[in-house]
Amino acid sequence: SSGINAEYGGSVVVESGTGSGSLTHALARAVGKSGHVHTHEFHKERYEVAKVEFERHGLGDVVTGYHRNVCVDGFAVEDGTATAVFLDLPSPWEAIPHAVRALSAAGGRICS
């Protein structure tokens, strides 16, 4: 068994506030190889460390990291394909308009 939850396999998740990457790792396991996690980090050093860690842990095909201020610049992916958007930010309300553009028209979740 792969440990992938069939309900979330293949999902596209947009995350902001990569931080240590713990949630990103869990999300990557949940969406599996048929899904994708787009994670955004404001702090350049944290972004760079996390990016290397994702590659080292074999998640390079499932996780794409971005160094970006999502409250000002939005998400790198705002094409209406996300199943869920996670806002782990000091001011998550500032990213809500961008999160709405990232979400699938068929529905999805915004979590903060």
PDB file as gemmi writes it, atoms N, CA and C in Angstrom:
CRYST1    1.000    1.000    1.000  90.00  90.00  90.00 P 1                      
ATOM      1  N   SER A   1       0.833  -1.189   0.000  1.00  0.00           N  
ATOM      2  CA  SER A   1       0.000   0.000   0.000  1.00  0.00           C  
ATOM      3  C   SER A   1       0.872   1.243   0.000  1.00  0.00           C  
ATOM      4  N   SER A   2       0.508   2.233  -0.794  1.00  0.00           N  
ATOM      5  CA  SER A   2       1.298   3.460  -0.904  1.00  0.00           C  
ATOM      6  C   SER A   2       1.052   4.414   0.248  1.00  0.00           C  
ATOM      7  N   GLY A   3      -0.025   4.222   1.001  1.00  0.00           N  
ATOM      8  CA  GLY A   3      -0.352   5.143   2.078  1.00  0.00           C  
ATOM      9  C   GLY A   3      -1.086   6.374   1.574  1.00  0.00           C  
ATOM     10  N   ILE A   4      -1.347   6.461   0.281  1.00  0.00           N  
ATOM     11  CA  ILE A   4      -2.031   7.613  -0.300  1.00  0.00           C  
ATOM     12  C   ILE A   4      -3.519   7.488  -0.021  1.00  0.00           C  
ATOM     13  N   ASN A   5      -4.121   8.555   0.443  1.00  0.00           N  
ATOM     14  CA  ASN A   5      -5.551   8.606   0.663  1.00  0.00           C  
ATOM     15  C   ASN A   5      -6.206   8.777  -0.707  1.00  0.00           C  
ATOM     16  N   ALA A   6      -6.983   7.801  -1.133  1.00  0.00           N  
ATOM     17  CA  ALA A   6      -7.582   7.832  -2.468  1.00  0.00           C  
ATOM     18  C   ALA A   6      -8.445   9.065  -2.688  1.00  0.00           C  
ATOM     19  N   GLU A   7      -8.998   9.622  -1.617  1.00  0.00           N  
ATOM     20  CA  GLU A   7      -9.838  10.811  -1.744  1.00  0.00           C  
ATOM     21  C   GLU A   7      -9.044  12.019  -2.238  1.00  0.00           C  
ATOM     22  N   TYR A   8      -7.748  12.102  -1.902  1.00  0.00           N  
ATOM     23  CA  TYR A   8      -6.939  13.266  -2.240  1.00  0.00           C  
ATOM     24  C   TYR A   8      -5.919  13.001  -3.338  1.00  0.00           C  
ATOM     25  N   GLY A   9      -5.703  11.750  -3.708  1.00  0.00           N  
ATOM     26  CA  GLY A   9      -4.753  11.427  -4.756  1.00  0.00           C  
ATOM     27  C   GLY A   9      -5.104  12.162  -6.037  1.00  0.00           C  
ATOM     28  N   GLY A  10      -4.123  12.799  -6.651  1.00  0.00           N  
ATOM     29  CA  GLY A  10      -4.340  13.538  -7.882  1.00  0.00           C  
ATOM     30  C   GLY A  10      -4.744  14.988  -7.674  1.00  0.00           C  
ATOM     31  N   SER A  11      -4.911  15.397  -6.442  1.00  0.00           N  
ATOM     32  CA  SER A  11      -5.307  16.781  -6.156  1.00  0.00           C  
ATOM     33  C   SER A  11      -4.168  17.756  -6.415  1.00  0.00           C  
ATOM     34  N   VAL A  12      -4.534  19.002  -6.672  1.00  0.00           N  
ATOM     35  CA  VAL A  12      -3.572  20.095  -6.791  1.00  0.00           C  
ATOM     36  C   VAL A  12      -3.781  20.992  -5.577  1.00  0.00           C  
ATOM     37  N   VAL A  13      -2.706  21.195  -4.814  1.00  0.00           N  
ATOM     38  CA  VAL A  13      -2.780  21.992  -3.600  1.00  0.00           C  
ATOM     39  C   VAL A  13      -1.837  23.182  -3.721  1.00  0.00           C  
ATOM     40  N   VAL A  14      -2.322  24.349  -3.333  1.00  0.00           N  
ATOM     41  CA  VAL A  14      -1.512  25.562  -3.290  1.00  0.00           C  
ATOM     42  C   VAL A  14      -1.317  25.903  -1.819  1.00  0.00           C  
ATOM     43  N   GLU A  15      -0.065  26.047  -1.421  1.00  0.00           N  
ATOM     44  CA  GLU A  15       0.276  26.310  -0.020  1.00  0.00           C  
ATOM     45  C   GLU A  15       1.092  27.591   0.068  1.00  0.00           C  
ATOM     46  N   SER A  16       0.829  28.365   1.096  1.00  0.00           N  
ATOM     47  CA  SER A  16       1.654  29.548   1.344  1.00  0.00           C  
ATOM     48  C   SER A  16       2.147  29.504   2.774  1.00  0.00           C  
ATOM     49  N   GLY A  17       3.431  29.825   2.909  1.00  0.00           N  
ATOM     50  CA  GLY A  17       4.092  29.690   4.196  1.00  0.00           C  
ATOM     51  C   GLY A  17       4.736  28.319   4.296  1.00  0.00           C  
ATOM     52  N   THR A  18       5.659  28.014   3.386  1.00  0.00           N  
ATOM     53  CA  THR A  18       6.334  26.713   3.362  1.00  0.00           C  
ATOM     54  C   THR A  18       6.983  26.402   4.694  1.00  0.00           C  
ATOM     55  N   GLY A  19       7.659  27.409   5.269  1.00  0.00           N  
ATOM     56  CA  GLY A  19       8.318  27.209   6.559  1.00  0.00           C  
ATOM     57  C   GLY A  19       9.298  26.054   6.525  1.00  0.00           C  
ATOM     58  N   SER A  20       9.165  25.135   7.477  1.00  0.00           N  
ATOM     59  CA  SER A  20      10.077  23.988   7.569  1.00  0.00           C  
ATOM     60  C   SER A  20       9.774  22.934   6.514  1.00  0.00           C  
ATOM     61  N   GLY A  21       8.614  23.019   5.900  1.00  0.00           N  
ATOM     62  CA  GLY A  21       8.232  22.038   4.885  1.00  0.00           C  
ATOM     63  C   GLY A  21       7.475  20.844   5.429  1.00  0.00           C  
ATOM     64  N   SER A  22       7.186  20.828   6.722  1.00  0.00           N  
ATOM     65  CA  SER A  22       6.481  19.677   7.317  1.00  0.00           C  
ATOM     66  C   SER A  22       5.115  19.450   6.686  1.00  0.00           C  
ATOM     67  N   LEU A  23       4.306  20.503   6.603  1.00  0.00           N  
ATOM     68  CA  LEU A  23       2.988  20.356   5.988  1.00  0.00           C  
ATOM     69  C   LEU A  23       3.122  20.000   4.513  1.00  0.00           C  
ATOM     70  N   THR A  24       4.089  20.587   3.845  1.00  0.00           N  
ATOM     71  CA  THR A  24       4.302  20.300   2.424  1.00  0.00           C  
ATOM     72  C   THR A  24       4.577  18.820   2.204  1.00  0.00           C  
ATOM     73  N   HIS A  25       5.409  18.231   3.056  1.00  0.00           N  
ATOM     74  CA  HIS A  25       5.695  16.793   2.958  1.00  0.00           C  
ATOM     75  C   HIS A  25       4.410  15.976   3.124  1.00  0.00           C  
ATOM     76  N   ALA A  26       3.587  16.336   4.104  1.00  0.00           N  
ATOM     77  CA  ALA A  26       2.332  15.609   4.334  1.00  0.00           C  
ATOM     78  C   ALA A  26       1.384  15.772   3.155  1.00  0.00           C  
ATOM     79  N   LEU A  27       1.296  16.993   2.623  1.00  0.00           N  
ATOM     80  CA  LEU A  27       0.439  17.226   1.464  1.00  0.00           C  
ATOM     81  C   LEU A  27       0.917  16.435   0.257  1.00  0.00           C  
ATOM     82  N   ALA A  28       2.229  16.392   0.044  1.00  0.00           N  
ATOM     83  CA  ALA A  28       2.793  15.641  -1.086  1.00  0.00           C  
ATOM     84  C   ALA A  28       2.453  14.158  -0.976  1.00  0.00           C  
ATOM     85  N   ARG A  29       2.531  13.620   0.218  1.00  0.00           N  
ATOM     86  CA  ARG A  29       2.161  12.206   0.412  1.00  0.00           C  
ATOM     87  C   ARG A  29       0.672  12.004   0.135  1.00  0.00           C  
ATOM     88  N   ALA A  30      -0.156  12.971   0.530  1.00  0.00           N  
ATOM     89  CA  ALA A  30      -1.608  12.841   0.331  1.00  0.00           C  
ATOM     90  C   ALA A  30      -2.002  12.910  -1.139  1.00  0.00           C  
ATOM     91  N   VAL A  31      -1.401  13.824  -1.909  1.00  0.00           N  
ATOM     92  CA  VAL A  31      -1.792  13.972  -3.322  1.00  0.00           C  
ATOM     93  C   VAL A  31      -1.148  12.917  -4.205  1.00  0.00           C  
ATOM     94  N   GLY A  32      -0.052  12.344  -3.753  1.00  0.00           N  
ATOM     95  CA  GLY A  32       0.617  11.279  -4.500  1.00  0.00           C  
ATOM     96  C   GLY A  32       1.258  11.762  -5.787  1.00  0.00           C  
ATOM     97  N   LYS A  33       1.766  10.818  -6.542  1.00  0.00           N  
ATOM     98  CA  LYS A  33       2.482  11.148  -7.778  1.00  0.00           C  
ATOM     99  C   LYS A  33       1.571  11.695  -8.870  1.00  0.00           C  
ATOM    100  N   SER A  34       0.274  11.482  -8.744  1.00  0.00           N  
ATOM    101  CA  SER A  34      -0.653  12.004  -9.751  1.00  0.00           C  
ATOM    102  C   SER A  34      -1.149  13.406  -9.408  1.00  0.00           C  
ATOM    103  N   GLY A  35      -0.773  13.923  -8.237  1.00  0.00           N  
ATOM    104  CA  GLY A  35      -1.161  15.267  -7.835  1.00  0.00           C  
ATOM    105  C   GLY A  35       0.032  16.192  -7.796  1.00  0.00           C  
ATOM    106  N   HIS A  36      -0.179  17.390  -7.261  1.00  0.00           N  
ATOM    107  CA  HIS A  36       0.929  18.345  -7.171  1.00  0.00           C  
ATOM    108  C   HIS A  36       0.688  19.343  -6.049  1.00  0.00           C  
ATOM    109  N   VAL A  37       1.779  19.749  -5.401  1.00  0.00           N  
ATOM    110  CA  VAL A  37       1.745  20.777  -4.370  1.00  0.00           C  
ATOM    111  C   VAL A  37       2.593  21.948  -4.855  1.00  0.00           C  
ATOM    112  N   HIS A  38       1.991  23.126  -4.882  1.00  0.00           N  
ATOM    113  CA  HIS A  38       2.696  24.365  -5.213  1.00  0.00           C  
ATOM    114  C   HIS A  38       2.836  25.129  -3.907  1.00  0.00           C  
ATOM    115  N   THR A  39       4.072  25.234  -3.394  1.00  0.00           N  
ATOM    116  CA  THR A  39       4.275  25.877  -2.106  1.00  0.00           C  
ATOM    117  C   THR A  39       5.057  27.177  -2.263  1.00  0.00           C  
ATOM    118  N   HIS A  40       4.655  28.181  -1.515  1.00  0.00           N  
ATOM    119  CA  HIS A  40       5.205  29.540  -1.644  1.00  0.00           C  
ATOM    120  C   HIS A  40       5.784  29.994  -0.309  1.00  0.00           C  
ATOM    121  N   GLU A  41       6.983  30.555  -0.343  1.00  0.00           N  
ATOM    122  CA  GLU A  41       7.646  31.031   0.872  1.00  0.00           C  
ATOM    123  C   GLU A  41       8.195  32.428   0.653  1.00  0.00           C  
ATOM    124  N   PHE A  42       7.906  33.312   1.580  1.00  0.00           N  
ATOM    125  CA  PHE A  42       8.352  34.701   1.533  1.00  0.00           C  
ATOM    126  C   PHE A  42       9.849  34.838   1.845  1.00  0.00           C  
ATOM    127  N   HIS A  43      10.336  34.073   2.818  1.00  0.00           N  
ATOM    128  CA  HIS A  43      11.736  34.167   3.255  1.00  0.00           C  
ATOM    129  C   HIS A  43      12.636  33.347   2.338  1.00  0.00           C  
ATOM    130  N   LYS A  44      13.558  34.015   1.683  1.00  0.00           N  
ATOM    131  CA  LYS A  44      14.418  33.376   0.685  1.00  0.00           C  
ATOM    132  C   LYS A  44      15.210  32.201   1.253  1.00  0.00           C  
ATOM    133  N   GLU A  45      15.778  32.369   2.448  1.00  0.00           N  
ATOM    134  CA  GLU A  45      16.592  31.296   3.030  1.00  0.00           C  
ATOM    135  C   GLU A  45      15.754  30.047   3.295  1.00  0.00           C  
ATOM    136  N   ARG A  46      14.554  30.230   3.842  1.00  0.00           N  
ATOM    137  CA  ARG A  46      13.677  29.082   4.101  1.00  0.00           C  
ATOM    138  C   ARG A  46      13.280  28.411   2.801  1.00  0.00           C  
ATOM    139  N   TYR A  47      12.978  29.214   1.801  1.00  0.00           N  
ATOM    140  CA  TYR A  47      12.625  28.672   0.481  1.00  0.00           C  
ATOM    141  C   TYR A  47      13.754  27.802  -0.060  1.00  0.00           C  
ATOM    142  N   GLU A  48      14.983  28.314  -0.009  1.00  0.00           N  
ATOM    143  CA  GLU A  48      16.125  27.585  -0.564  1.00  0.00           C  
ATOM    144  C   GLU A  48      16.396  26.285   0.183  1.00  0.00           C  
ATOM    145  N   VAL A  49      16.309  26.299   1.498  1.00  0.00           N  
ATOM    146  CA  VAL A  49      16.521  25.087   2.293  1.00  0.00           C  
ATOM    147  C   VAL A  49      15.431  24.055   1.976  1.00  0.00           C  
ATOM    148  N   ALA A  50      14.185  24.513   1.954  1.00  0.00           N  
ATOM    149  CA  ALA A  50      13.068  23.598   1.692  1.00  0.00           C  
ATOM    150  C   ALA A  50      13.160  22.990   0.296  1.00  0.00           C  
ATOM    151  N   LYS A  51      13.523  23.799  -0.681  1.00  0.00           N  
ATOM    152  CA  LYS A  51      13.628  23.311  -2.070  1.00  0.00           C  
ATOM    153  C   LYS A  51      14.629  22.160  -2.168  1.00  0.00           C  
ATOM    154  N   VAL A  52      15.781  22.313  -1.536  1.00  0.00           N  
ATOM    155  CA  VAL A  52      16.801  21.260  -1.533  1.00  0.00           C  
ATOM    156  C   VAL A  52      16.268  20.020  -0.821  1.00  0.00           C  
ATOM    157  N   GLU A  53      15.582  20.237   0.292  1.00  0.00           N  
ATOM    158  CA  GLU A  53      15.047  19.111   1.060  1.00  0.00           C  
ATOM    159  C   GLU A  53      14.008  18.334   0.258  1.00  0.00           C  
ATOM    160  N   PHE A  54      13.125  19.020  -0.442  1.00  0.00           N  
ATOM    161  CA  PHE A  54      12.120  18.320  -1.249  1.00  0.00           C  
ATOM    162  C   PHE A  54      12.789  17.439  -2.299  1.00  0.00           C  
ATOM    163  N   GLU A  55      13.811  17.958  -2.948  1.00  0.00           N  
ATOM    164  CA  GLU A  55      14.545  17.172  -3.954  1.00  0.00           C  
ATOM    165  C   GLU A  55      15.218  15.959  -3.299  1.00  0.00           C  
ATOM    166  N   ARG A  56      15.856  16.200  -2.177  1.00  0.00           N  
ATOM    167  CA  ARG A  56      16.586  15.131  -1.475  1.00  0.00           C  
ATOM    168  C   ARG A  56      15.638  14.024  -1.029  1.00  0.00           C  
ATOM    169  N   HIS A  57      14.409  14.375  -0.708  1.00  0.00           N  
ATOM    170  CA  HIS A  57      13.434  13.392  -0.248  1.00  0.00           C  
ATOM    171  C   HIS A  57      12.603  12.803  -1.386  1.00  0.00           C  
ATOM    172  N   GLY A  58      13.010  13.080  -2.622  1.00  0.00           N  
ATOM    173  CA  GLY A  58      12.349  12.478  -3.774  1.00  0.00           C  
ATOM    174  C   GLY A  58      11.000  13.080  -4.119  1.00  0.00           C  
ATOM    175  N   LEU A  59      10.767  14.324  -3.709  1.00  0.00           N  
ATOM    176  CA  LEU A  59       9.477  14.964  -3.965  1.00  0.00           C  
ATOM    177  C   LEU A  59       9.521  15.984  -5.097  1.00  0.00           C  
ATOM    178  N   GLY A  60      10.623  16.037  -5.819  1.00  0.00           N  
ATOM    179  CA  GLY A  60      10.789  17.036  -6.873  1.00  0.00           C  
ATOM    180  C   GLY A  60       9.734  16.991  -7.961  1.00  0.00           C  
ATOM    181  N   ASP A  61       9.150  15.821  -8.204  1.00  0.00           N  
ATOM    182  CA  ASP A  61       8.113  15.702  -9.234  1.00  0.00           C  
ATOM    183  C   ASP A  61       6.725  16.059  -8.704  1.00  0.00           C  
ATOM    184  N   VAL A  62       6.596  16.121  -7.384  1.00  0.00           N  
ATOM    185  CA  VAL A  62       5.291  16.356  -6.769  1.00  0.00           C  
ATOM    186  C   VAL A  62       5.183  17.767  -6.183  1.00  0.00           C  
ATOM    187  N   VAL A  63       6.321  18.351  -5.796  1.00  0.00           N  
ATOM    188  CA  VAL A  63       6.329  19.659  -5.141  1.00  0.00           C  
ATOM    189  C   VAL A  63       7.106  20.668  -5.982  1.00  0.00           C  
ATOM    190  N   THR A  64       6.504  21.830  -6.204  1.00  0.00           N  
ATOM    191  CA  THR A  64       7.193  22.952  -6.818  1.00  0.00           C  
ATOM    192  C   THR A  64       7.187  24.084  -5.803  1.00  0.00           C  
ATOM    193  N   GLY A  65       8.378  24.616  -5.514  1.00  0.00           N  
ATOM    194  CA  GLY A  65       8.498  25.708  -4.560  1.00  0.00           C  
ATOM    195  C   GLY A  65       8.717  27.033  -5.261  1.00  0.00           C  
ATOM    196  N   TYR A  66       8.210  28.087  -4.644  1.00  0.00           N  
ATOM    197  CA  TYR A  66       8.344  29.433  -5.178  1.00  0.00           C  
ATOM    198  C   TYR A  66       8.765  30.378  -4.061  1.00  0.00           C  
ATOM    199  N   HIS A  67       9.708  31.255  -4.349  1.00  0.00           N  
ATOM    200  CA  HIS A  67      10.050  32.343  -3.425  1.00  0.00           C  
ATOM    201  C   HIS A  67       9.186  33.517  -3.835  1.00  0.00           C  
ATOM    202  N   ARG A  68       8.168  33.827  -3.001  1.00  0.00           N  
ATOM    203  CA  ARG A  68       7.161  34.782  -3.438  1.00  0.00           C  
ATOM    204  C   ARG A  68       6.367  35.310  -2.252  1.00  0.00           C  
ATOM    205  N   ASN A  69       6.002  36.577  -2.311  1.00  0.00           N  
ATOM    206  CA  ASN A  69       5.104  37.191  -1.336  1.00  0.00           C  
ATOM    207  C   ASN A  69       3.693  37.085  -1.906  1.00  0.00           C  
ATOM    208  N   VAL A  70       2.943  36.087  -1.480  1.00  0.00           N  
ATOM    209  CA  VAL A  70       1.630  35.840  -2.079  1.00  0.00           C  
ATOM    210  C   VAL A  70       0.609  36.917  -1.743  1.00  0.00           C  
ATOM    211  N   CYS A  71       0.806  37.625  -0.640  1.00  0.00           N  
ATOM    212  CA  CYS A  71      -0.142  38.693  -0.279  1.00  0.00           C  
ATOM    213  C   CYS A  71      -0.051  39.865  -1.253  1.00  0.00           C  
ATOM    214  N   VAL A  72       1.132  40.093  -1.797  1.00  0.00           N  
ATOM    215  CA  VAL A  72       1.348  41.204  -2.735  1.00  0.00           C  
ATOM    216  C   VAL A  72       1.297  40.713  -4.183  1.00  0.00           C  
ATOM    217  N   ASP A  73       1.996  39.622  -4.461  1.00  0.00           N  
ATOM    218  CA  ASP A  73       2.184  39.159  -5.841  1.00  0.00           C  
ATOM    219  C   ASP A  73       1.256  38.029  -6.258  1.00  0.00           C  
ATOM    220  N   GLY A  74       0.484  37.494  -5.327  1.00  0.00           N  
ATOM    221  CA  GLY A  74      -0.389  36.373  -5.639  1.00  0.00           C  
ATOM    222  C   GLY A  74       0.382  35.069  -5.728  1.00  0.00           C  
ATOM    223  N   PHE A  75      -0.337  34.023  -6.063  1.00  0.00           N  
ATOM    224  CA  PHE A  75       0.276  32.711  -6.202  1.00  0.00           C  
ATOM    225  C   PHE A  75       0.838  32.540  -7.608  1.00  0.00           C  
ATOM    226  N   ALA A  76       1.841  31.729  -7.732  1.00  0.00           N  
ATOM    227  CA  ALA A  76       2.414  31.442  -9.051  1.00  0.00           C  
ATOM    228  C   ALA A  76       1.400  30.688  -9.912  1.00  0.00           C  
ATOM    229  N   VAL A  77       0.480  30.010  -9.262  1.00  0.00           N  
ATOM    230  CA  VAL A  77      -0.543  29.233  -9.964  1.00  0.00           C  
ATOM    231  C   VAL A  77      -1.908  29.789  -9.569  1.00  0.00           C  
ATOM    232  N   GLU A  78      -2.520  30.546 -10.468  1.00  0.00           N  
ATOM    233  CA  GLU A  78      -3.865  31.090 -10.243  1.00  0.00           C  
ATOM    234  C   GLU A  78      -4.725  30.771 -11.459  1.00  0.00           C  
ATOM    235  N   ASP A  79      -4.700  29.496 -11.821  1.00  0.00           N  
ATOM    236  CA  ASP A  79      -5.369  29.072 -13.053  1.00  0.00           C  
ATOM    237  C   ASP A  79      -6.642  28.268 -12.807  1.00  0.00           C  
ATOM    238  N   GLY A  80      -7.142  28.301 -11.577  1.00  0.00           N  
ATOM    239  CA  GLY A  80      -8.386  27.603 -11.287  1.00  0.00           C  
ATOM    240  C   GLY A  80      -8.282  26.103 -11.252  1.00  0.00           C  
ATOM    241  N   THR A  81      -7.119  25.574 -10.894  1.00  0.00           N  
ATOM    242  CA  THR A  81      -6.945  24.118 -10.865  1.00  0.00           C  
ATOM    243  C   THR A  81      -6.802  23.547  -9.460  1.00  0.00           C  
ATOM    244  N   ALA A  82      -6.689  24.396  -8.449  1.00  0.00           N  
ATOM    245  CA  ALA A  82      -6.418  23.907  -7.100  1.00  0.00           C  
ATOM    246  C   ALA A  82      -7.661  23.322  -6.432  1.00  0.00           C  
ATOM    247  N   THR A  83      -7.451  22.235  -5.750  1.00  0.00           N  
ATOM    248  CA  THR A  83      -8.477  21.603  -4.946  1.00  0.00           C  
ATOM    249  C   THR A  83      -8.533  22.258  -3.568  1.00  0.00           C  
ATOM    250  N   ALA A  84      -7.356  22.717  -3.109  1.00  0.00           N  
ATOM    251  CA  ALA A  84      -7.271  23.346  -1.787  1.00  0.00           C  
ATOM    252  C   ALA A  84      -6.163  24.389  -1.780  1.00  0.00           C  
ATOM    253  N   VAL A  85      -6.357  25.418  -0.949  1.00  0.00           N  
ATOM    254  CA  VAL A  85      -5.351  26.453  -0.739  1.00  0.00           C  
ATOM    255  C   VAL A  85      -5.141  26.573   0.767  1.00  0.00           C  
ATOM    256  N   PHE A  86      -3.884  26.433   1.198  1.00  0.00           N  
ATOM    257  CA  PHE A  86      -3.527  26.570   2.604  1.00  0.00           C  
ATOM    258  C   PHE A  86      -2.827  27.900   2.805  1.00  0.00           C  
ATOM    259  N   LEU A  87      -3.324  28.693   3.752  1.00  0.00           N  
ATOM    260  CA  LEU A  87      -2.770  30.014   4.040  1.00  0.00           C  
ATOM    261  C   LEU A  87      -2.177  30.025   5.443  1.00  0.00           C  
ATOM    262  N   ASP A  88      -0.918  29.666   5.549  1.00  0.00           N  
ATOM    263  CA  ASP A  88      -0.211  29.698   6.832  1.00  0.00           C  
ATOM    264  C   ASP A  88       0.618  30.982   6.847  1.00  0.00           C  
ATOM    265  N   LEU A  89      -0.084  32.092   7.044  1.00  0.00           N  
ATOM    266  CA  LEU A  89       0.501  33.430   6.921  1.00  0.00           C  
ATOM    267  C   LEU A  89       0.100  34.301   8.104  1.00  0.00           C  
ATOM    268  N   PRO A  90       0.895  35.334   8.401  1.00  0.00           N  
ATOM    269  CA  PRO A  90       0.512  36.263   9.470  1.00  0.00           C  
ATOM    270  C   PRO A  90      -0.779  37.030   9.159  1.00  0.00           C  
ATOM    271  N   SER A  91      -1.036  37.338   7.888  1.00  0.00           N  
ATOM    272  CA  SER A  91      -2.235  38.082   7.471  1.00  0.00           C  
ATOM    273  C   SER A  91      -2.925  37.338   6.330  1.00  0.00           C  
ATOM    274  N   PRO A  92      -3.519  36.182   6.615  1.00  0.00           N  
ATOM    275  CA  PRO A  92      -4.076  35.358   5.532  1.00  0.00           C  
ATOM    276  C   PRO A  92      -5.158  36.045   4.717  1.00  0.00           C  
ATOM    277  N   TRP A  93      -5.902  36.968   5.320  1.00  0.00           N  
ATOM    278  CA  TRP A  93      -6.981  37.658   4.599  1.00  0.00           C  
ATOM    279  C   TRP A  93      -6.453  38.437   3.395  1.00  0.00           C  
ATOM    280  N   GLU A  94      -5.174  38.820   3.430  1.00  0.00           N  
ATOM    281  CA  GLU A  94      -4.604  39.556   2.300  1.00  0.00           C  
ATOM    282  C   GLU A  94      -4.410  38.680   1.065  1.00  0.00           C  
ATOM    283  N   ALA A  95      -4.399  37.375   1.265  1.00  0.00           N  
ATOM    284  CA  ALA A  95      -4.197  36.450   0.149  1.00  0.00           C  
ATOM    285  C   ALA A  95      -5.499  35.841  -0.371  1.00  0.00           C  
ATOM    286  N   ILE A  96      -6.620  36.145   0.252  1.00  0.00           N  
ATOM    287  CA  ILE A  96      -7.902  35.534  -0.142  1.00  0.00           C  
ATOM    288  C   ILE A  96      -8.252  35.778  -1.614  1.00  0.00           C  
ATOM    289  N   PRO A  97      -8.129  37.001  -2.151  1.00  0.00           N  
ATOM    290  CA  PRO A  97      -8.473  37.183  -3.576  1.00  0.00           C  
ATOM    291  C   PRO A  97      -7.621  36.295  -4.499  1.00  0.00           C  
ATOM    292  N   HIS A  98      -6.369  36.119  -4.148  1.00  0.00           N  
ATOM    293  CA  HIS A  98      -5.483  35.253  -4.949  1.00  0.00           C  
ATOM    294  C   HIS A  98      -5.883  33.786  -4.786  1.00  0.00           C  
ATOM    295  N   ALA A  99      -6.250  33.414  -3.561  1.00  0.00           N  
ATOM    296  CA  ALA A  99      -6.658  32.030  -3.301  1.00  0.00           C  
ATOM    297  C   ALA A  99      -7.897  31.667  -4.112  1.00  0.00           C  
ATOM    298  N   VAL A 100      -8.831  32.584  -4.204  1.00  0.00           N  
ATOM    299  CA  VAL A 100     -10.056  32.343  -4.976  1.00  0.00           C  
ATOM    300  C   VAL A 100      -9.714  32.084  -6.441  1.00  0.00           C  
ATOM    301  N   ARG A 101      -8.760  32.828  -6.994  1.00  0.00           N  
ATOM    302  CA  ARG A 101      -8.354  32.626  -8.398  1.00  0.00           C  
ATOM    303  C   ARG A 101      -7.637  31.286  -8.600  1.00  0.00           C  
ATOM    304  N   ALA A 102      -7.006  30.786  -7.559  1.00  0.00           N  
ATOM    305  CA  ALA A 102      -6.294  29.508  -7.663  1.00  0.00           C  
ATOM    306  C   ALA A 102      -7.240  28.321  -7.621  1.00  0.00           C  
ATOM    307  N   LEU A 103      -8.359  28.471  -6.924  1.00  0.00           N  
ATOM    308  CA  LEU A 103      -9.288  27.353  -6.727  1.00  0.00           C  
ATOM    309  C   LEU A 103     -10.037  26.960  -7.994  1.00  0.00           C  
ATOM    310  N   SER A 104     -10.326  25.682  -8.067  1.00  0.00           N  
ATOM    311  CA  SER A 104     -11.104  25.137  -9.166  1.00  0.00           C  
ATOM    312  C   SER A 104     -12.525  25.694  -9.135  1.00  0.00           C  
ATOM    313  N   ALA A 105     -13.074  25.943 -10.302  1.00  0.00           N  
ATOM    314  CA  ALA A 105     -14.448  26.414 -10.406  1.00  0.00           C  
ATOM    315  C   ALA A 105     -15.419  25.353  -9.903  1.00  0.00           C  
ATOM    316  N   ALA A 106     -14.976  24.099  -9.901  1.00  0.00           N  
ATOM    317  CA  ALA A 106     -15.811  23.004  -9.429  1.00  0.00           C  
ATOM    318  C   ALA A 106     -15.892  22.984  -7.903  1.00  0.00           C  
ATOM    319  N   GLY A 107     -15.077  23.791  -7.242  1.00  0.00           N  
ATOM    320  CA  GLY A 107     -15.103  23.841  -5.781  1.00  0.00           C  
ATOM    321  C   GLY A 107     -13.770  23.473  -5.196  1.00  0.00           C  
ATOM    322  N   GLY A 108     -13.605  23.803  -3.956  1.00  0.00           N  
ATOM    323  CA  GLY A 108     -12.370  23.504  -3.245  1.00  0.00           C  
ATOM    324  C   GLY A 108     -12.435  24.102  -1.861  1.00  0.00           C  
ATOM    325  N   ARG A 109     -11.322  24.065  -1.176  1.00  0.00           N  
ATOM    326  CA  ARG A 109     -11.255  24.556   0.211  1.00  0.00           C  
ATOM    327  C   ARG A 109     -10.144  25.559   0.373  1.00  0.00           C  
ATOM    328  N   ILE A 110     -10.417  26.576   1.187  1.00  0.00           N  
ATOM    329  CA  ILE A 110      -9.373  27.495   1.646  1.00  0.00           C  
ATOM    330  C   ILE A 110      -9.217  27.233   3.137  1.00  0.00           C  
ATOM    331  N   CYS A 111      -7.994  26.941   3.554  1.00  0.00           N  
ATOM    332  CA  CYS A 111      -7.716  26.640   4.959  1.00  0.00           C  
ATOM    333  C   CYS A 111      -6.716  27.642   5.482  1.00  0.00           C  
ATOM    334  N   SER A 112      -6.968  28.130   6.696  1.00  0.00           N  
ATOM    335  CA  SER A 112      -6.054  29.086   7.301  1.00  0.00           C  
ATOM    336  C   SER A 112      -5.816  28.727   8.750  1.00  0.00           C  
TER     337      SER A 112                                                      
END                                                                             
